Short mmCIF file of C-alpha atoms and ligand atoms in Angstrom, two decimals:
data_model
loop_
_atom_site.label_atom_id
_atom_site.label_comp_id
_atom_site.label_asym_id
_atom_site.label_seq_id
_atom_site.Cartn_x
_atom_site.Cartn_y
_atom_site.Cartn_z
CA MET A 1 -14.06 -48.94 66.62
CA LYS A 2 -17.11 -50.76 64.56
CA ALA A 3 -16.19 -51.43 61.16
CA VAL A 4 -19.03 -53.27 58.87
CA VAL A 5 -17.61 -55.41 56.23
CA CYS A 6 -18.94 -57.37 53.29
CA VAL A 7 -17.36 -60.30 54.51
CA LYS A 8 -18.44 -62.41 50.62
CA PRO A 9 -21.30 -61.61 48.88
CA GLY A 10 -24.53 -61.23 50.15
CA VAL A 11 -23.10 -61.28 53.76
CA LEU A 12 -22.14 -57.84 55.93
CA GLU A 13 -21.01 -58.05 59.45
CA TYR A 14 -20.15 -55.83 62.14
CA LYS A 15 -16.49 -56.33 63.10
CA GLN A 16 -14.79 -53.95 66.14
CA VAL A 17 -11.38 -53.29 63.75
CA GLU A 18 -8.35 -51.61 65.19
CA LYS A 19 -9.11 -47.82 65.85
CA PRO A 20 -6.59 -46.39 62.43
CA GLN A 21 -2.99 -44.51 63.50
CA PRO A 22 -2.47 -40.57 60.74
CA LYS A 23 0.83 -40.93 58.85
CA ALA A 24 2.46 -37.90 58.01
CA GLY A 25 0.66 -36.52 55.45
CA GLU A 26 -2.33 -38.25 56.45
CA VAL A 27 -6.18 -37.42 58.51
CA LEU A 28 -8.52 -39.25 59.53
CA VAL A 29 -11.76 -38.28 59.80
CA LYS A 30 -14.70 -39.22 61.70
CA ILE A 31 -17.00 -40.35 59.40
CA LYS A 32 -20.74 -39.12 60.01
CA SER A 33 -22.50 -39.51 56.80
CA ILE A 34 -21.71 -42.48 53.91
CA GLY A 35 -23.83 -42.45 50.61
CA VAL A 36 -24.90 -45.62 48.98
CA CYS A 37 -23.74 -46.15 45.30
CA GLY A 38 -24.31 -49.09 42.82
CA THR A 39 -21.02 -49.79 42.86
CA ASP A 40 -21.64 -50.97 47.50
CA ILE A 41 -24.95 -52.25 45.62
CA HIS A 42 -22.65 -54.05 43.50
CA ALA A 43 -20.45 -55.44 45.02
CA TYR A 44 -22.75 -56.85 47.84
CA GLY A 45 -24.65 -58.39 45.00
CA GLY A 46 -20.72 -60.53 44.23
CA ASN A 47 -21.05 -59.41 40.62
CA GLN A 48 -18.60 -56.06 40.34
CA PRO A 49 -15.78 -57.34 38.12
CA PHE A 50 -12.03 -57.34 40.21
CA PHE A 51 -13.65 -57.12 43.47
CA GLU A 52 -11.61 -58.87 46.43
CA TYR A 53 -13.17 -60.01 50.02
CA PRO A 54 -13.50 -59.69 52.95
CA ARG A 55 -13.85 -55.68 52.04
CA VAL A 56 -15.36 -52.65 54.23
CA LEU A 57 -17.66 -50.48 51.12
CA GLY A 58 -18.22 -47.39 50.81
CA HIS A 59 -16.78 -43.99 48.80
CA GLU A 60 -18.41 -41.76 48.78
CA LEU A 61 -17.65 -40.28 51.97
CA SER A 62 -18.51 -36.85 54.69
CA GLY A 63 -16.55 -36.29 58.32
CA VAL A 64 -14.80 -34.28 59.90
CA VAL A 65 -11.31 -33.98 61.13
CA GLU A 66 -11.01 -36.04 63.72
CA ASP A 67 -7.12 -36.15 64.15
CA ALA A 68 -4.41 -35.78 61.33
CA GLY A 69 -0.82 -37.03 60.67
CA SER A 70 2.91 -34.12 60.74
CA ASP A 71 2.71 -32.06 57.47
CA VAL A 72 -1.23 -31.73 57.47
CA ASP A 73 -2.33 -28.45 58.28
CA LEU A 74 -6.84 -28.85 58.39
CA GLU A 75 -8.28 -27.82 61.60
CA LYS A 76 -9.09 -30.13 63.89
CA GLY A 77 -13.84 -30.36 63.54
CA LYS A 78 -14.23 -29.25 60.38
CA ALA A 79 -16.45 -30.51 58.51
CA VAL A 80 -14.88 -32.12 55.00
CA TYR A 81 -16.03 -34.78 52.14
CA ILE A 82 -13.25 -37.03 50.96
CA ILE A 83 -12.16 -37.88 47.36
CA PRO A 84 -12.47 -41.50 46.97
CA TYR A 85 -9.73 -41.85 43.98
CA ILE A 86 -6.26 -42.94 45.10
CA SER A 87 -4.26 -42.54 42.16
CA CYS A 88 -0.07 -42.78 42.24
CA GLN A 89 1.02 -39.96 40.90
CA GLU A 90 3.40 -41.52 38.60
CA CYS A 91 1.61 -42.94 35.15
CA VAL A 92 1.31 -41.47 32.42
CA ALA A 93 -2.92 -40.61 33.47
CA CYS A 94 -1.35 -38.95 36.34
CA ARG A 95 1.60 -37.01 35.03
CA ASN A 96 -0.92 -35.82 31.99
CA GLY A 97 -2.95 -34.86 35.08
CA LYS A 98 -5.56 -37.40 34.76
CA GLY A 99 -5.05 -38.78 38.48
CA ASN A 100 -9.08 -40.26 37.61
CA CYS A 101 -8.51 -42.65 35.32
CA CYS A 102 -4.85 -43.70 36.58
CA THR A 103 -3.37 -47.00 35.63
CA ASN A 104 -3.00 -47.71 39.55
CA ILE A 105 -6.86 -45.99 40.82
CA GLU A 106 -7.19 -47.04 44.69
CA VAL A 107 -11.02 -46.07 45.01
CA LEU A 108 -11.62 -46.62 48.57
CA GLY A 109 -14.32 -49.56 48.77
CA VAL A 110 -13.38 -51.01 45.75
CA HIS A 111 -9.93 -51.91 45.91
CA ARG A 112 -9.25 -50.89 48.98
CA ASP A 113 -11.63 -50.80 52.41
CA GLY A 114 -13.46 -47.44 52.70
CA GLY A 115 -15.77 -45.47 55.03
CA MET A 116 -18.51 -47.75 56.75
CA CYS A 117 -17.40 -47.70 59.89
CA GLU A 118 -16.55 -45.08 61.88
CA TYR A 119 -13.15 -43.57 61.17
CA ILE A 120 -10.91 -43.25 58.13
CA CYS A 121 -7.50 -42.29 57.61
CA VAL A 122 -7.18 -40.68 54.28
CA PRO A 123 -4.04 -39.10 52.58
CA LYS A 124 -4.69 -35.25 53.28
CA GLU A 125 -4.79 -34.44 49.57
CA TYR A 126 -8.35 -36.44 49.54
CA VAL A 127 -9.52 -34.80 52.43
CA VAL A 128 -11.45 -31.73 51.60
CA GLN A 129 -12.96 -29.31 53.98
CA THR A 130 -16.02 -27.57 52.76
CA ASP A 131 -18.63 -25.51 55.50
CA GLY A 132 -22.45 -24.41 55.20
CA LEU A 133 -23.35 -27.59 53.20
CA SER A 134 -24.71 -30.78 55.67
CA PHE A 135 -22.61 -34.33 55.96
CA ASN A 136 -25.69 -35.96 54.09
CA ASP A 137 -24.90 -33.29 51.01
CA LEU A 138 -20.81 -33.91 51.17
CA ALA A 139 -21.87 -38.12 50.90
CA VAL A 140 -23.53 -37.03 47.87
CA VAL A 141 -21.00 -34.86 46.71
CA GLU A 142 -19.03 -38.32 44.97
CA CYS A 143 -22.40 -39.03 43.45
CA PHE A 144 -22.91 -35.56 41.65
CA SER A 145 -19.49 -35.65 40.33
CA ILE A 146 -19.31 -38.40 37.79
CA GLY A 147 -22.03 -36.80 36.62
CA ALA A 148 -20.50 -33.62 36.49
CA HIS A 149 -17.53 -35.07 34.98
CA ALA A 150 -19.05 -36.96 32.14
CA VAL A 151 -19.99 -33.70 30.91
CA ASN A 152 -17.42 -32.69 31.55
CA ARG A 153 -16.13 -34.76 28.47
CA ALA A 154 -18.83 -33.68 26.36
CA GLU A 155 -18.28 -30.48 26.48
CA ILE A 156 -22.17 -29.18 26.34
CA LYS A 157 -22.51 -26.05 25.03
CA SER A 158 -25.74 -24.06 24.79
CA SER A 159 -27.02 -25.30 21.61
CA ASP A 160 -26.03 -29.23 22.09
CA THR A 161 -29.53 -31.43 22.31
CA VAL A 162 -28.25 -33.62 24.90
CA LEU A 163 -29.82 -37.62 25.74
CA VAL A 164 -29.30 -39.10 29.19
CA LEU A 165 -30.25 -42.36 29.25
CA GLY A 166 -30.99 -43.97 33.01
CA SER A 167 -32.75 -41.51 35.38
CA GLY A 168 -30.52 -43.01 37.96
CA PRO A 169 -28.49 -41.32 40.44
CA ILE A 170 -25.57 -40.58 38.68
CA GLY A 171 -28.54 -40.18 35.47
CA ILE A 172 -29.40 -36.87 37.83
CA GLY A 173 -26.04 -35.49 38.02
CA ALA A 174 -25.61 -35.99 34.38
CA ILE A 175 -29.19 -34.17 34.02
CA GLN A 176 -28.77 -30.68 36.16
CA PHE A 177 -24.46 -30.16 34.40
CA ALA A 178 -26.35 -30.87 31.30
CA LYS A 179 -28.98 -27.85 32.03
CA MET A 180 -26.53 -25.89 33.75
CA SER A 181 -24.24 -25.48 30.15
CA GLY A 182 -28.37 -23.89 29.04
CA ALA A 183 -28.83 -27.21 26.58
CA LYS A 184 -32.38 -29.58 25.76
CA VAL A 185 -32.01 -32.25 27.66
CA LEU A 186 -34.17 -35.11 27.80
CA VAL A 187 -34.37 -38.33 29.60
CA SER A 188 -34.71 -42.18 28.93
CA ASP A 189 -35.90 -44.46 31.37
CA VAL A 190 -37.84 -47.55 31.69
CA ALA A 191 -40.24 -46.87 35.04
CA GLN A 192 -42.09 -43.47 33.89
CA GLU A 193 -42.69 -42.52 38.24
CA LYS A 194 -38.52 -41.75 37.32
CA LEU A 195 -39.23 -40.00 33.79
CA ASP A 196 -41.89 -37.54 36.12
CA PHE A 197 -39.73 -37.35 39.22
CA CYS A 198 -37.17 -36.17 36.69
CA ARG A 199 -39.78 -33.58 34.60
CA GLU A 200 -41.04 -32.32 37.84
CA LYS A 201 -37.66 -31.65 39.99
CA TYR A 202 -34.96 -30.81 36.63
CA ALA A 203 -37.50 -29.47 34.71
CA VAL A 204 -35.69 -31.41 31.53
CA ASP A 205 -37.47 -31.22 28.44
CA GLY A 206 -38.20 -33.94 27.11
CA LEU A 207 -39.26 -37.68 28.17
CA VAL A 208 -38.24 -40.62 26.18
CA ASP A 209 -39.63 -43.92 27.47
CA ALA A 210 -36.85 -46.16 26.72
CA LEU A 211 -39.32 -49.29 26.33
CA GLY A 212 -41.43 -48.16 23.14
CA ASP A 213 -39.64 -47.13 19.75
CA VAL A 214 -36.65 -44.95 21.41
CA THR A 215 -35.82 -44.05 17.71
CA GLU A 216 -39.03 -42.30 16.86
CA GLN A 217 -39.39 -40.34 20.13
CA LEU A 218 -36.41 -38.68 19.13
CA ARG A 219 -37.27 -38.32 15.99
CA VAL A 220 -39.55 -36.33 17.59
CA LEU A 221 -38.82 -34.46 20.07
CA THR A 222 -35.82 -33.43 18.04
CA ASN A 223 -37.75 -32.46 14.13
CA GLY A 224 -35.44 -35.39 12.57
CA ASP A 225 -32.05 -33.94 14.06
CA PHE A 226 -31.55 -36.57 16.90
CA PRO A 227 -29.81 -35.84 20.28
CA THR A 228 -25.92 -34.12 19.52
CA VAL A 229 -25.09 -36.20 23.22
CA ILE A 230 -25.48 -38.47 24.07
CA ILE A 231 -24.76 -39.81 27.99
CA ASP A 232 -25.21 -43.50 28.33
CA CYS A 233 -25.25 -43.76 32.21
CA THR A 234 -27.40 -47.40 32.23
CA GLY A 235 -24.35 -49.79 32.39
CA ASN A 236 -26.82 -51.74 29.70
CA VAL A 237 -25.47 -53.03 26.70
CA LYS A 238 -28.82 -52.80 24.72
CA ALA A 239 -29.07 -48.88 25.52
CA MET A 240 -25.41 -48.45 24.77
CA GLU A 241 -25.49 -50.01 21.46
CA SER A 242 -28.12 -48.51 20.11
CA THR A 243 -27.23 -45.11 21.43
CA ILE A 244 -24.73 -44.90 17.79
CA GLY A 245 -28.37 -45.38 15.70
CA ASN A 246 -30.05 -42.60 18.20
CA LEU A 247 -27.23 -39.93 17.52
CA ALA A 248 -27.42 -36.73 15.16
CA HIS A 249 -24.66 -36.49 12.79
CA GLY A 250 -21.87 -34.45 14.24
CA GLY A 251 -22.68 -35.60 17.18
CA LYS A 252 -20.79 -37.25 20.81
CA ILE A 253 -21.35 -40.35 22.67
CA VAL A 254 -20.25 -40.43 26.88
CA PHE A 255 -19.89 -43.90 28.33
CA VAL A 256 -20.50 -43.36 31.98
CA SER A 257 -21.62 -46.70 33.14
CA VAL A 258 -19.42 -49.87 33.25
CA VAL A 259 -20.75 -53.06 31.27
CA LYS A 260 -19.09 -56.13 32.22
CA ALA A 261 -19.24 -56.84 28.35
CA ASP A 262 -18.22 -56.60 24.63
CA ILE A 263 -19.65 -53.78 23.21
CA SER A 264 -20.91 -54.05 19.09
CA PHE A 265 -21.96 -51.17 16.64
CA ASN A 266 -21.46 -50.71 12.93
CA ASP A 267 -19.04 -49.48 10.83
CA PRO A 268 -21.11 -47.70 8.63
CA GLU A 269 -23.58 -45.90 11.06
CA PHE A 270 -20.63 -44.76 13.28
CA HIS A 271 -18.48 -43.38 10.00
CA LYS A 272 -21.12 -41.73 8.76
CA ARG A 273 -22.56 -39.47 11.96
CA GLU A 274 -18.58 -38.77 12.72
CA THR A 275 -19.22 -40.33 16.15
CA THR A 276 -17.24 -38.59 18.94
CA LEU A 277 -16.81 -41.67 20.94
CA LEU A 278 -15.44 -41.02 24.89
CA GLY A 279 -15.54 -42.94 27.67
CA SER A 280 -16.31 -41.30 31.23
CA ARG A 281 -14.04 -42.51 34.36
CA ASN A 282 -14.66 -40.94 37.89
CA ALA A 283 -14.41 -37.18 38.75
CA THR A 284 -11.70 -35.32 39.19
CA ARG A 285 -11.21 -32.58 41.98
CA LYS A 286 -12.22 -29.79 39.85
CA ASP A 287 -15.41 -32.11 39.59
CA PHE A 288 -15.71 -32.59 43.02
CA GLU A 289 -15.57 -28.10 43.65
CA ASN A 290 -17.99 -27.47 40.87
CA VAL A 291 -20.48 -30.04 42.37
CA VAL A 292 -20.19 -28.55 46.19
CA ASP A 293 -20.12 -25.00 44.78
CA GLY A 294 -23.31 -25.57 43.28
CA LEU A 295 -25.02 -26.76 45.98
CA LYS A 296 -23.83 -24.13 47.86
CA ASN A 297 -25.97 -21.71 45.11
CA GLY A 298 -28.53 -23.48 44.69
CA THR A 299 -27.90 -24.34 40.73
CA LEU A 300 -27.93 -28.03 41.42
CA LYS A 301 -30.62 -29.95 44.20
CA SER A 302 -30.35 -32.43 47.11
CA GLU A 303 -34.03 -31.80 47.51
CA GLY A 304 -35.74 -35.16 47.18
CA PHE A 305 -32.44 -36.84 45.80
CA ILE A 306 -32.17 -38.12 49.57
CA THR A 307 -34.86 -40.67 49.91
CA HIS A 308 -33.60 -43.22 52.44
CA SER A 309 -31.20 -42.61 54.82
CA THR A 310 -30.76 -45.04 57.89
CA LYS A 311 -28.08 -45.53 60.91
CA PHE A 312 -25.04 -47.21 60.81
CA SER A 313 -26.41 -48.91 64.24
CA THR A 314 -29.50 -50.12 61.52
CA MET A 315 -28.24 -50.61 58.17
CA ILE A 316 -26.90 -53.63 57.62
CA GLU A 317 -30.65 -54.45 57.99
CA SER A 318 -31.27 -51.54 55.32
CA PHE A 319 -29.00 -51.72 53.31
CA GLN A 320 -30.39 -55.26 52.52
CA ASP A 321 -34.11 -53.89 52.02
CA TRP A 322 -32.41 -50.77 49.51
CA THR A 323 -31.00 -53.95 47.04
CA LYS A 324 -34.35 -54.96 46.80
CA PRO A 325 -36.06 -54.59 43.71
CA GLY A 326 -39.15 -52.56 44.27
CA SER A 327 -37.06 -50.81 46.92
CA GLY A 328 -37.64 -46.54 45.38
CA VAL A 329 -34.62 -45.73 46.35
CA ILE A 330 -32.87 -42.66 44.55
CA LYS A 331 -30.18 -41.91 47.12
CA ALA A 332 -29.54 -43.68 50.64
CA VAL A 333 -27.39 -42.12 52.74
CA ILE A 334 -26.36 -43.64 56.50
CA GLU A 335 -25.73 -41.52 59.24
CA MET A 336 -22.90 -42.49 61.94
CA ASP A 337 -25.72 -42.52 65.03
CA ASN A 338 -23.66 -39.89 66.49
CA ALA A 339 -24.22 -37.46 63.40
ZN1 ZN B 1 -20.18 -44.10 44.14
ZN1 ZN B 2 -0.91 -42.61 38.48
#
């Protein structure tokens, strides 16, 4: 079968590799659509921590069941999406039901080869059958689940005012789930066209120009109360460090994006607010299921979210274009030529 291998930073190549064979408890999935994620772009750019090459990228995956080993009761030919976080089931996090932050986690396309290829074998626990959604929608379930998980971490209530920092794909997921909780939602970004998109598509309640005086804008938008929840989806040290000073007293901060740096803050500012600082890593199966339900019942909108697509046979060229500044990509997907 064909696979696209990231041989080293900046180099993707088509390679002929052996088609995998499912062992007991494994499912062979014929890939139909692959979402392109910031993680893939960072890995390609060589700035993803702990990344080894060569690697087949791609963890936002949908397809059909092609075959299965013994002990699997998924029907052949059925549409599936893949939960790409393979956890050990034994460590302290797994024992406490938090496989999303397993100490030995292996994320497809990061720690082991992912799905930019024709077929992939995955343990059955991570393959979920779902009817009624397109393969492209199923390929963006993972991305929306990250936002869903962040909103769950903060236990958002309808009385909250939530500020989402960064309106990329993860931010858009967080915005939609925060809106579903009934909270007032503000979004901040450096790009005005992205803010306008969020207002039009997701009916956010207030826009913050991240290049302007953020504190003053928040003071006005919240009548001096400031946001009770801030969800950072920027991966920007300055933005992350600014959260404490812009938070309501008694509020919560969720760091979704990871930055390869130390974050520092002033303890009295942190303390006087009785700040709750939360990390959010990956997503749980429940988050995935909530996203699928939301896409099915229309509370979660994917329309307009996928801005770019290409076929597998032309993906290397397209991928390179998408990584360029000014590409205008919100979410890009790669469709298999036979899909
Ligand atoms: Zn992703
Ligand atoms: Zn574990």
